Coordinates of C-alpha atoms in Angstrom, one line a residue:
Chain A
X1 CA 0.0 0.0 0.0
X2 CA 1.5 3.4 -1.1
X3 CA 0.7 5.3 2.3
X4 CA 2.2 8.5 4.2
X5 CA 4.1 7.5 7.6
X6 CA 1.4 9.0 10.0
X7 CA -1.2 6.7 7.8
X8 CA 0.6 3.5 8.5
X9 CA 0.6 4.3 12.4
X10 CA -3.2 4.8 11.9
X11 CA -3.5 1.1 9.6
X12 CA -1.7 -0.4 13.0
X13 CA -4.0 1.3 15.3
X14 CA -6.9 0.0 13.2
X15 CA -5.7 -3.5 13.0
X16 CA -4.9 -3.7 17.1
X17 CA -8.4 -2.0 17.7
X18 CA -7.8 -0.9 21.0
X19 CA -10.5 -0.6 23.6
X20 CA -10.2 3.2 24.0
X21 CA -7.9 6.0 22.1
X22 CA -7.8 9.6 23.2
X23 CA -6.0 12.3 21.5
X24 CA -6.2 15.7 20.3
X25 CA -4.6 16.4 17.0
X26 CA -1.2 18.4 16.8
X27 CA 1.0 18.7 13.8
X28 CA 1.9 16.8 12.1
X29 CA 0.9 13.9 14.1
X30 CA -2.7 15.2 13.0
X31 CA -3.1 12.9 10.7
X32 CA -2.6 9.7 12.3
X33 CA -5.6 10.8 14.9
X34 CA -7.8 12.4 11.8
X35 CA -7.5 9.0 10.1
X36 CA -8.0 6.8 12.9
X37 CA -11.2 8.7 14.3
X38 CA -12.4 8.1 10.3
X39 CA -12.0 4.3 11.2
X40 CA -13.8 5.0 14.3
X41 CA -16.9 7.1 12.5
X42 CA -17.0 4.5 9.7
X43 CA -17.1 1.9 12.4
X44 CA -14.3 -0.1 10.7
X45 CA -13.4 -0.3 14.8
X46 CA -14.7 -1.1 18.0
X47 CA -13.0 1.9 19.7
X48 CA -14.1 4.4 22.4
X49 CA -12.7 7.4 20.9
X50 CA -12.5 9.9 23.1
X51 CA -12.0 13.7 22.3
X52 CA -9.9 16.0 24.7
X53 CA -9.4 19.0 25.1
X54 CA -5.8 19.0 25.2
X55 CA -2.7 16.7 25.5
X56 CA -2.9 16.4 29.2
X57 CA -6.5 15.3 29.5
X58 CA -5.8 13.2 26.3
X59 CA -3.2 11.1 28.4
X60 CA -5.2 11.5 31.9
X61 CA -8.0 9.7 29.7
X62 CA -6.0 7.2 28.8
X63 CA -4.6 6.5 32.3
X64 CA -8.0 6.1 33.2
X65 CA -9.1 4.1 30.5
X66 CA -5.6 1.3 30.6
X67 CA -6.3 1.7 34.7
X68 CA -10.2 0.2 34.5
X69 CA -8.6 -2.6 32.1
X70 CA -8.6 -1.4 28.1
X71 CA -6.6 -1.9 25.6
X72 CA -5.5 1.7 25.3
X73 CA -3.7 4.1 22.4
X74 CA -3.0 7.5 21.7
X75 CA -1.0 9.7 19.6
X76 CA 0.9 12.8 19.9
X77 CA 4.2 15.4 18.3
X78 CA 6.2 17.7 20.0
X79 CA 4.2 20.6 22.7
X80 CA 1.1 18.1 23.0
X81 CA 4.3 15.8 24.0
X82 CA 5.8 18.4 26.6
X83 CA 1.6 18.9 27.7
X84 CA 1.7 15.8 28.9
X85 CA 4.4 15.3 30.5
X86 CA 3.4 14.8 34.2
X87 CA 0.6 12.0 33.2
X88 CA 3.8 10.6 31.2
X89 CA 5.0 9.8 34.4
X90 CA 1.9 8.5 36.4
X91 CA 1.3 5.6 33.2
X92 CA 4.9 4.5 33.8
X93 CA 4.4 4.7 37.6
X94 CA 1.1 2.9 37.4
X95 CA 2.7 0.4 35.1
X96 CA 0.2 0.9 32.3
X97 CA 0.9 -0.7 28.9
X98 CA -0.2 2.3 27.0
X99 CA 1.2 2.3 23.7
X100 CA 1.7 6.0 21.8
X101 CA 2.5 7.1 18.3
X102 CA 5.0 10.1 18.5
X103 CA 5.5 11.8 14.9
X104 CA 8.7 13.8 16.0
X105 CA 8.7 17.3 16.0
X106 CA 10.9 20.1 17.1
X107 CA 9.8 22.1 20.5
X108 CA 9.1 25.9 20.3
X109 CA 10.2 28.4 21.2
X110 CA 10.7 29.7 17.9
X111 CA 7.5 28.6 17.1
X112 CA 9.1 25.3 14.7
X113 CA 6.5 22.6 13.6
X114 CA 9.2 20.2 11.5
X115 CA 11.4 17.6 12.5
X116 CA 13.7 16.8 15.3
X117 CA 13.9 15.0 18.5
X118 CA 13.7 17.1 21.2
X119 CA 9.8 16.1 22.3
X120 CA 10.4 12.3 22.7
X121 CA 14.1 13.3 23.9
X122 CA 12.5 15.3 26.7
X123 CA 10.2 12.6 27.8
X124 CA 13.1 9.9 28.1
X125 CA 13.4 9.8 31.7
X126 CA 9.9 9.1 32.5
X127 CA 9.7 5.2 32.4
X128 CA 8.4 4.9 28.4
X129 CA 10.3 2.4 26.1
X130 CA 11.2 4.4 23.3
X131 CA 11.3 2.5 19.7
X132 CA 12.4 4.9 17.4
X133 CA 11.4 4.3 13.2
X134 CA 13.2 4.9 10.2
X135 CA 10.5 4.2 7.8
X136 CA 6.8 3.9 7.7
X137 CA 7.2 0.2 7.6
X138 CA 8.9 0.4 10.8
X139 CA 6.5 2.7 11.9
X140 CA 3.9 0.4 10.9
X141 CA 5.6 -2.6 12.6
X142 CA 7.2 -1.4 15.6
X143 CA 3.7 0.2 16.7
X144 CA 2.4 -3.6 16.6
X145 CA 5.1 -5.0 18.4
X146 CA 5.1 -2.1 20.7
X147 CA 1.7 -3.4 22.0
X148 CA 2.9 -6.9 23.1
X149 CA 6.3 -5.3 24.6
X150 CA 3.9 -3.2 26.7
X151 CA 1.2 -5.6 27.7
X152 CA 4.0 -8.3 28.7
X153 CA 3.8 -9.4 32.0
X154 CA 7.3 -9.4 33.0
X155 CA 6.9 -5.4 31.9
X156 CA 3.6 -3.7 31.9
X157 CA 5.1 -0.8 30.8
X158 CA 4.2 2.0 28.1
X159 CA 5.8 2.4 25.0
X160 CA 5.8 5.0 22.6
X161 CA 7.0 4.4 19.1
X162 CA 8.6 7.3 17.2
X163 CA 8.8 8.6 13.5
X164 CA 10.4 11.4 12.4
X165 CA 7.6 14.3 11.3
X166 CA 7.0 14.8 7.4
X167 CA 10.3 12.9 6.6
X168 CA 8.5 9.8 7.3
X169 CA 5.6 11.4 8.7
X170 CA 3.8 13.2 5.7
X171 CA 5.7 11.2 3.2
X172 CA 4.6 8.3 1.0
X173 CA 5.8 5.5 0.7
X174 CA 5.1 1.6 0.0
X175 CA 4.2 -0.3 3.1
X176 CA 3.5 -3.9 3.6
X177 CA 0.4 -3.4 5.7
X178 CA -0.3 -7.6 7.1
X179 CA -3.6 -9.2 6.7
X180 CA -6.0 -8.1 9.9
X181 CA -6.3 -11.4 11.2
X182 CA -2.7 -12.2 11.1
X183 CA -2.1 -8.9 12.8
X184 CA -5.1 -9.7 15.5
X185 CA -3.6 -13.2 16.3
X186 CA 0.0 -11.7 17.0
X187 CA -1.2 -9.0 19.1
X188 CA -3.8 -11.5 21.0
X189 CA -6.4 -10.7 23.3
X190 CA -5.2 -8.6 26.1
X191 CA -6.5 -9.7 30.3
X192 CA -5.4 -7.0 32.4
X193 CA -3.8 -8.6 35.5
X194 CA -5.8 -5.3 37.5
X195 CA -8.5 -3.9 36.8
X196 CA -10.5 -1.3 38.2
X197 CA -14.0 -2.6 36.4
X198 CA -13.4 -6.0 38.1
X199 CA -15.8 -5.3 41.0
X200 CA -15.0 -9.1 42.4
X201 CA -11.4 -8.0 43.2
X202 CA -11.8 -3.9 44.4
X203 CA -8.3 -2.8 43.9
X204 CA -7.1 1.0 44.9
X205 CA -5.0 2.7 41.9
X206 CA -2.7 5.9 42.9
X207 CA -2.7 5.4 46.3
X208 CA -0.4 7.9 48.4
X209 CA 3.1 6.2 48.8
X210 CA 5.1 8.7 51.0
X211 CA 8.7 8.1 52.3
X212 CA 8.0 4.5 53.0
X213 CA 6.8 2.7 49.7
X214 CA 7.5 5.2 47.1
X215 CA 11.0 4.6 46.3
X216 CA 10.4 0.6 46.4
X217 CA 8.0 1.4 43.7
X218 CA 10.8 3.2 41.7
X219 CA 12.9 -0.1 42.3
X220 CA 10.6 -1.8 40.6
X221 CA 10.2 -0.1 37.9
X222 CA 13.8 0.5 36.8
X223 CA 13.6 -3.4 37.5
X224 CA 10.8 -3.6 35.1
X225 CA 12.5 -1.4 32.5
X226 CA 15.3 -3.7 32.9
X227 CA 13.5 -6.6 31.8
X228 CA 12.7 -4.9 28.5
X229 CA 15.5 -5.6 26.3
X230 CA 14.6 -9.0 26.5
X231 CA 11.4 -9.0 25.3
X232 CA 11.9 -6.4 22.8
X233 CA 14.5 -8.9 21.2
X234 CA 11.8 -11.6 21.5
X235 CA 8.7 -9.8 20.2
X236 CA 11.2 -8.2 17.3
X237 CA 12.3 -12.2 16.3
X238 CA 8.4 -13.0 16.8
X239 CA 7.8 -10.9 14.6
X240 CA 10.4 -11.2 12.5
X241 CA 9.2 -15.1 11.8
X242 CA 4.9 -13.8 11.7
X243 CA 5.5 -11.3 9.0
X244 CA 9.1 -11.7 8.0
X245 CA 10.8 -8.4 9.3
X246 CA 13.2 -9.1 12.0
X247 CA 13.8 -6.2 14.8
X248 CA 16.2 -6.7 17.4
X249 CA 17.9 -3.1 19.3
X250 CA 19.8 -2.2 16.7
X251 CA 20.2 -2.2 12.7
X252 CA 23.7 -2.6 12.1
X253 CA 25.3 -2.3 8.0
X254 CA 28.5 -3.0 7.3
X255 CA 29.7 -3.2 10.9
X256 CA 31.3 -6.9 10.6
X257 CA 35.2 -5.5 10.0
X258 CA 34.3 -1.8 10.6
X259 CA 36.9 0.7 12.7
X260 CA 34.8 3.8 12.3
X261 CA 31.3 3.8 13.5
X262 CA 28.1 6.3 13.0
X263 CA 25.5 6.1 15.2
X264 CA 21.7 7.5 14.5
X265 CA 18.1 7.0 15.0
X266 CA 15.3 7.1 12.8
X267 CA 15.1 8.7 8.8
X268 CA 18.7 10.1 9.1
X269 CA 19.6 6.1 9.0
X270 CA 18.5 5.9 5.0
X271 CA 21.0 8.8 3.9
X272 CA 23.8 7.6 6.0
X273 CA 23.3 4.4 4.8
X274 CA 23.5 5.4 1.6
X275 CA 26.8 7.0 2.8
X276 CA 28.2 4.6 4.1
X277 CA 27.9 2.1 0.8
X278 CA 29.5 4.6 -1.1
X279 CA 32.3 5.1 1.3
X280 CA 32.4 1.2 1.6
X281 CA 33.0 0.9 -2.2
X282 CA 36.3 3.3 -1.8
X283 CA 37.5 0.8 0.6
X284 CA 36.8 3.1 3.8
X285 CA 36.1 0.6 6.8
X286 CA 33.3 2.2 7.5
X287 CA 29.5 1.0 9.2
X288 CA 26.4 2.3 10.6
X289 CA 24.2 1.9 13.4
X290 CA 20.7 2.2 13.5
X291 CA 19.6 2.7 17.0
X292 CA 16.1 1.7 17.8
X293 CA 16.0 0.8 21.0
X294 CA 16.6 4.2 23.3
X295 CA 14.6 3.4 26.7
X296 CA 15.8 1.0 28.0
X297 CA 19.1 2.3 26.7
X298 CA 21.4 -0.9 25.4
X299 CA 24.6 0.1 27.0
X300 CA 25.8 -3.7 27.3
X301 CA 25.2 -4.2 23.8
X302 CA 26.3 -1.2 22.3
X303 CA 30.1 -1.9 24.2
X304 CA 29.8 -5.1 22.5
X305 CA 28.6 -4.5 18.9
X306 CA 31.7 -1.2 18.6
X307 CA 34.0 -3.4 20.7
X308 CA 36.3 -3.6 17.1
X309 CA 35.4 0.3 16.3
X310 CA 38.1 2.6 16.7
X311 CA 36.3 5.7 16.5
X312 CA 32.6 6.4 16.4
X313 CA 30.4 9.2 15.8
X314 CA 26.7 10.2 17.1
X315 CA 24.4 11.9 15.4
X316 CA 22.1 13.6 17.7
X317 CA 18.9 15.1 15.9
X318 CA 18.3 17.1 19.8
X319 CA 20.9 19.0 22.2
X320 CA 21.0 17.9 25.9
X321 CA 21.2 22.1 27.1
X322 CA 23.5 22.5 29.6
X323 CA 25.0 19.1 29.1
X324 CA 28.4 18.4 28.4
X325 CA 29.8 20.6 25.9
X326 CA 25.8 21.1 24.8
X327 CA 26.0 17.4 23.3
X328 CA 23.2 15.6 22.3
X329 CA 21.3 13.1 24.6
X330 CA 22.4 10.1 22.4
X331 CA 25.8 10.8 22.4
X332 CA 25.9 11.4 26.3
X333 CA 24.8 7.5 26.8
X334 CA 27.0 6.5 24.5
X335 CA 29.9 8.2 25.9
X336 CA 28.6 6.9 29.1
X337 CA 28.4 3.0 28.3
X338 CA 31.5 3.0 27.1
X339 CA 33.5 4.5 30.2
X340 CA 31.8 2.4 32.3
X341 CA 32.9 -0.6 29.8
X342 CA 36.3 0.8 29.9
X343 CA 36.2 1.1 26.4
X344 CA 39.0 3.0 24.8
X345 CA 36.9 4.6 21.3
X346 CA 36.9 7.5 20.9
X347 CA 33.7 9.4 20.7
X348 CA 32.6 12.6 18.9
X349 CA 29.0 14.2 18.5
X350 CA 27.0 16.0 15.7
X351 CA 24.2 17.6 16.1
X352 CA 22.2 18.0 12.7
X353 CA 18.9 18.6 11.7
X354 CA 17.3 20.6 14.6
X355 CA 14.1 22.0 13.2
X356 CA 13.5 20.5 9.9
X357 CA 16.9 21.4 8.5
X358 CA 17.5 18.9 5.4
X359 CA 20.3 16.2 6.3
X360 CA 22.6 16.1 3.0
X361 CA 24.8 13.2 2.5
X362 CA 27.8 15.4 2.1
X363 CA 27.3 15.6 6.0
X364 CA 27.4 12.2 6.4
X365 CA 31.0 12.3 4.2
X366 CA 31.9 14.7 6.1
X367 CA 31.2 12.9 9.5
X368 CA 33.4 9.6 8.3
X369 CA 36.2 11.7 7.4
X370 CA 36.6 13.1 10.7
X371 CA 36.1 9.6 11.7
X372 CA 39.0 8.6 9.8
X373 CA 41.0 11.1 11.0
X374 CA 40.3 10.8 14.5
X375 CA 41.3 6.6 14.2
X376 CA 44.3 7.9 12.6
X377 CA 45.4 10.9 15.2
X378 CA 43.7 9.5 17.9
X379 CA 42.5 12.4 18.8
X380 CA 39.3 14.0 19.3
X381 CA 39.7 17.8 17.9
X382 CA 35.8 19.4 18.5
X383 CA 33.7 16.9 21.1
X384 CA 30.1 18.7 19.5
X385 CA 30.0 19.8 15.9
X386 CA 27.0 20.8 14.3
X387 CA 25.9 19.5 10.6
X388 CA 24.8 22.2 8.4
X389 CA 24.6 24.7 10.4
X390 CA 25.7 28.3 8.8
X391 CA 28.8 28.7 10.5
Chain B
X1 CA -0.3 -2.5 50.8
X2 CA 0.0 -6.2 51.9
X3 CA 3.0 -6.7 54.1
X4 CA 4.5 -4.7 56.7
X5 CA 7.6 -3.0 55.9
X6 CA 8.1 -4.7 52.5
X7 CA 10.9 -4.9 50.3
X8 CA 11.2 -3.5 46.4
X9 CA 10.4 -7.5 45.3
X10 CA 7.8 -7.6 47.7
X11 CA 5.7 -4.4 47.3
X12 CA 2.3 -4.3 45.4
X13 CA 3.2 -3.5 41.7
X14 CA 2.7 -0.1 40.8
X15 CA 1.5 0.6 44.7
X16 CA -1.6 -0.8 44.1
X17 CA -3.9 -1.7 47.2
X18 CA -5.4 -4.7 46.5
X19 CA -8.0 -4.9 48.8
X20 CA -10.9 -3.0 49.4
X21 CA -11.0 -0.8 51.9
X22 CA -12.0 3.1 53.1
X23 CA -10.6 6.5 54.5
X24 CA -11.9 5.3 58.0
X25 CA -9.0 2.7 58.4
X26 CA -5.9 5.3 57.5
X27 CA -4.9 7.2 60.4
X28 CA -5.2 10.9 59.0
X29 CA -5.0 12.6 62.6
X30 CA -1.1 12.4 62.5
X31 CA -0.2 16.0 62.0
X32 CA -2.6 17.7 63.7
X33 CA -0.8 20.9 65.3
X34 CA -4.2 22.4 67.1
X35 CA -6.7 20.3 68.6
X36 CA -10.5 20.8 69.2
X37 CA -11.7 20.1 72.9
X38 CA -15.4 20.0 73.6
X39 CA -17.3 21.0 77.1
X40 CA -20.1 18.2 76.8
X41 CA -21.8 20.1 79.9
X42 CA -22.6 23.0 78.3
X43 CA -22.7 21.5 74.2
X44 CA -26.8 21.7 73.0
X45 CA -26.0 19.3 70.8
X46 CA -27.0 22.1 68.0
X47 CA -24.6 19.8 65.5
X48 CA -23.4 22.8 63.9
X49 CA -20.0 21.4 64.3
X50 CA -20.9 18.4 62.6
X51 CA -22.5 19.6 59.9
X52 CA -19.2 22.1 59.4
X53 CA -16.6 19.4 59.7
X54 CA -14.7 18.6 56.3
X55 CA -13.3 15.0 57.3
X56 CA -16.3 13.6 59.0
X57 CA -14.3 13.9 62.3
X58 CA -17.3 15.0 64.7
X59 CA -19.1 11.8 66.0
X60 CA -22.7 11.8 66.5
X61 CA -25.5 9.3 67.4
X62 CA -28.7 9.6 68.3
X63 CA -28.6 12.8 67.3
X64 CA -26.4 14.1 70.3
X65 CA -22.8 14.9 69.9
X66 CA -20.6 12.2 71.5
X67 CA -16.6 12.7 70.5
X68 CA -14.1 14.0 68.2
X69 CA -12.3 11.3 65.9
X70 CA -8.7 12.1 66.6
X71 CA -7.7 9.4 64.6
X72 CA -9.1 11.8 61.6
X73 CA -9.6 15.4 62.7
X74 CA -6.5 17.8 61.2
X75 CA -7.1 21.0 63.4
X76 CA -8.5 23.2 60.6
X77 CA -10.2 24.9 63.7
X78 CA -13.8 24.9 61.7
X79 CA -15.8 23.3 64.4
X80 CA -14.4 25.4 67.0
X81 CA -15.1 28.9 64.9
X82 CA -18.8 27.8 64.1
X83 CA -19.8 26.7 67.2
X84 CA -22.9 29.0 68.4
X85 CA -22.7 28.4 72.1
X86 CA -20.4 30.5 74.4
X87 CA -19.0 29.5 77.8
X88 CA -18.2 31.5 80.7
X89 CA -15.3 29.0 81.3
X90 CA -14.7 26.3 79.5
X91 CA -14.3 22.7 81.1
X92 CA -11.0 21.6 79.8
X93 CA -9.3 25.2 79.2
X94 CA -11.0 27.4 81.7
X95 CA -11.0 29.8 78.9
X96 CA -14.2 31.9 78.1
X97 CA -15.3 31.1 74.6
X98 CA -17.2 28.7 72.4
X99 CA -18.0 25.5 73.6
X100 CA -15.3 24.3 71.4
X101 CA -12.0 25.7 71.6
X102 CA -8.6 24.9 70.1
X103 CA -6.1 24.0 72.4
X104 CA -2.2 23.1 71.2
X105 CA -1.7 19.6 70.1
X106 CA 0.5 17.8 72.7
X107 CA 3.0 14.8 70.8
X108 CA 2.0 12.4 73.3
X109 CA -1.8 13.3 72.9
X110 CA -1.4 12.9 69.0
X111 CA -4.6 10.2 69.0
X112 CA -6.8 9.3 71.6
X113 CA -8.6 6.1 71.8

């Protein structure tokens, strides 16, 4: 099916059919809501759909909704993001497998509505697995997957799938959309474990949980988190055999006897790629990694899949303010796993894209031949570097 | 919240409490830094403080006033500034007044059976 990114989302929301979806549209995830509440009117779905007023009561409804025992979904891009940050927080906390469409957008101010990462970026630390999309197709799949990561019992956990705005977004594209019966019997039929509508078993959601229990609860949860790689890898190979696209954390090309590295999530992969293939053919020992898997962040697995690398760059499509230098939040946690790992690569960040700005492949050259220099030198000259920026 | 003092593996996911239960069983009187006393021989049982009362703390029956739930009551001091009836001197305070007055909250006092 030729379909725009934000279309495919919807096709996946149609086929899972949650019990209840609230959202309120924001560009340019707008048209994954628009075309899911069409399913809804059409009644080519049995869901509740329930229209907000605004981000916040969006996600408050669907706190309620996952807490009395649906199956629940939403959608959302950039400020709606940021609006509902503090419900972000109580759905982790509850352990509520809410799954969440974000169509990646920069944040204002100035007022930006194109794409880059700072929304989902800003929402990493508040106990969501973030699956992050280079295509539609992955769009399409990961949102699937996404709801049997969440609704695992070992996790219970939300998850919010990413896609970067317009590039993938707004932009058509051939996707393998499954049959809906295939798609139903992956996903299954989902029996909350509590519910509040189960009036045999009265249950108390929220309670207060002062100095005593509250950070027990937190233990759990980075326990839970901890849990997800795991069954990430296992859905992605479930998949992988269902419908015949494999996911695991990461998409590696070319890394098998590479000593320079780039790292990146989402769109940004495809030109790199591209990149990289060329470079490849000039006999630079060059590979990428697609990063899809950002919450729970694979530090073990990163150490191990660079282990051969001698020097490897992040692109970072956010900036961490105040961080390090002003690095980017990918790079940090890369820089991170491998001190802890003892790992001797050296590291250098670009940030690139912020606010829609076009990602050229003469970046990406220009990126692997600081690489190659920096193997070569051993030395790292400017930590953050910015990609087409007007210097 | 199950068991007593529970570890991170032990705890209720999520906090939940799984079994039903009410208000009335948490003790809410804890930090209390006033509390209300009553002069029963002068109170006309007008129930003015119990119809004021935001926590249910006032305890009536038969339609006479019988205690304050200490377990519940947080001082807010309502009761005591509604009450209609004034005393000459008060039972427990010797104070002239309402017939109910706020007096400091004393650690030891914190609930009362």
């Amino acid at each position: 099916m030729a379909l725009e990114g934000a279309h495919a989302s919807a096709q996946a929301m149609r086929q899972i059919n949650p019990d209840v979806v609230a959202a309120y549209p924001i560009t340019p995830q707008t048209a994954v809501v628009q075309t899911f509440s069409q399913y809804v009117a059409d009644g080519e779905v049995d869901t509740e759909f329930i229209a907000v007023e605004s981000e916040h009561a969006a996600m408050s409804a669907c706190i309620g909704a996952a807490a009395a025992g649906g199956r629940v979904m939403t959608a959302t891009s950039a400020n709606g993001l940021a609006l509902m940050w503090e419900e972000l927080y109580i759905a982790a906390s509850l352990r509520l497998p809410i799954v969440m469409t974000v169509v990646n957008r920069a944040l204002s101010a100035p007022l930006n509505i194109h794409c880059d990462h700072s929304d989902s970026m800003g929402a990493r630390d508040a106990g969501w697995i973030q699956l992050y999309s280079e295509t539609g197709q992955e769009a399409y799949d990961n949102t699937i997957q996404a709801m049997r990561i969440a609704e695992h019992p070992d996790l219970l956990l939300p998850v919010m799938v990413m896609q970067d705005g317009f590039i993938t977004g707004h932009a058509v594209e051939l996707v393998e959309v499954a049959d809906d019966t295939a798609v139903r019997e992956f996903i299954g039929t989902y029996t909350p474990k509590y519910s509040l509508l189960d009036i045999d078993h009265p249950i108390t959601f929220g309670a207060w949980d002062l100095w005593d229990y509250y950070f027990e609860h937190k233990r759990q949860q980075t326990d839970a988190l901890s849990k997800a790689m795991k069954v990430i890898v296992d859905v992605g190979q479930e998949f992988g055999k269902t419908f015949g696209r494999t996911y695991g954390i990461f998409d590696p090309y070319a890394m098998d006897d590479a000593e320079l590295a780039i790292i990146v999530l989402s769109s940004t992969a495809g030109t790199a790629r591209t990149v990289v293939r060329e470079l490849r053919k000039k006999g630079l020992k060059i590979g990428l990694l697609k990063l899809r898997v950002f919450r729970p962040f694979p530090a073990q697995e990163l150490v191990a899949a660079l282990k051969d690398v001698k020097a490897v760059a992040v692109l970072d499509r956010s900036i961490s303010f105040g961080a390090m230098e002003g690095a980017g939040p990918v790079f940090l946690e890369v820089c991170a796993a491998l001190f802890a790992a003892g790992a001797a690569q050296k590291v250098v960040n670009y940030i690139y894209g912020l606010g829609g700005r076009d990602v050229l492949p003469e970046y990406i050259e220009r990126v692997a031949s600081d690489l190659r220099e920096i193997a070569e030198t051993g030395k790292v000259k400017t930590l953050v570097n910015y990609l087409g920026l007007r210097e | 919240m199950g068991k007593e003092n529970a570890t991170w593996r032990e705890a209720t996911i999520a906090g939940l409490v799984l079994e039903p239960g009410c208000t009335a069983e948490y003790n809410t009187g804890t930090w209390r830094v006033l509390r209300p006393v009553h002069d029963m021989s002068k109170c006309t049982h007008c129930l003015i403080c119990w119809v004021y009362c935001p926590d249910a703390a006032i305890i009536v029956e038969d339609g006479r006033w019988v205690r304050f739930d200490y377990y519940h009551c947080k001082g807010c001091g309502i009761c005591a500034n509604e009450c209609p009836v004034k005393v000459e001197a008060h039972e427990h305070t010797g104070k002239a007044g309402k017939v109910i007055q706020m007096v400091e909250e004393k650690v030891q006092e914190t609930c009362e059976k």
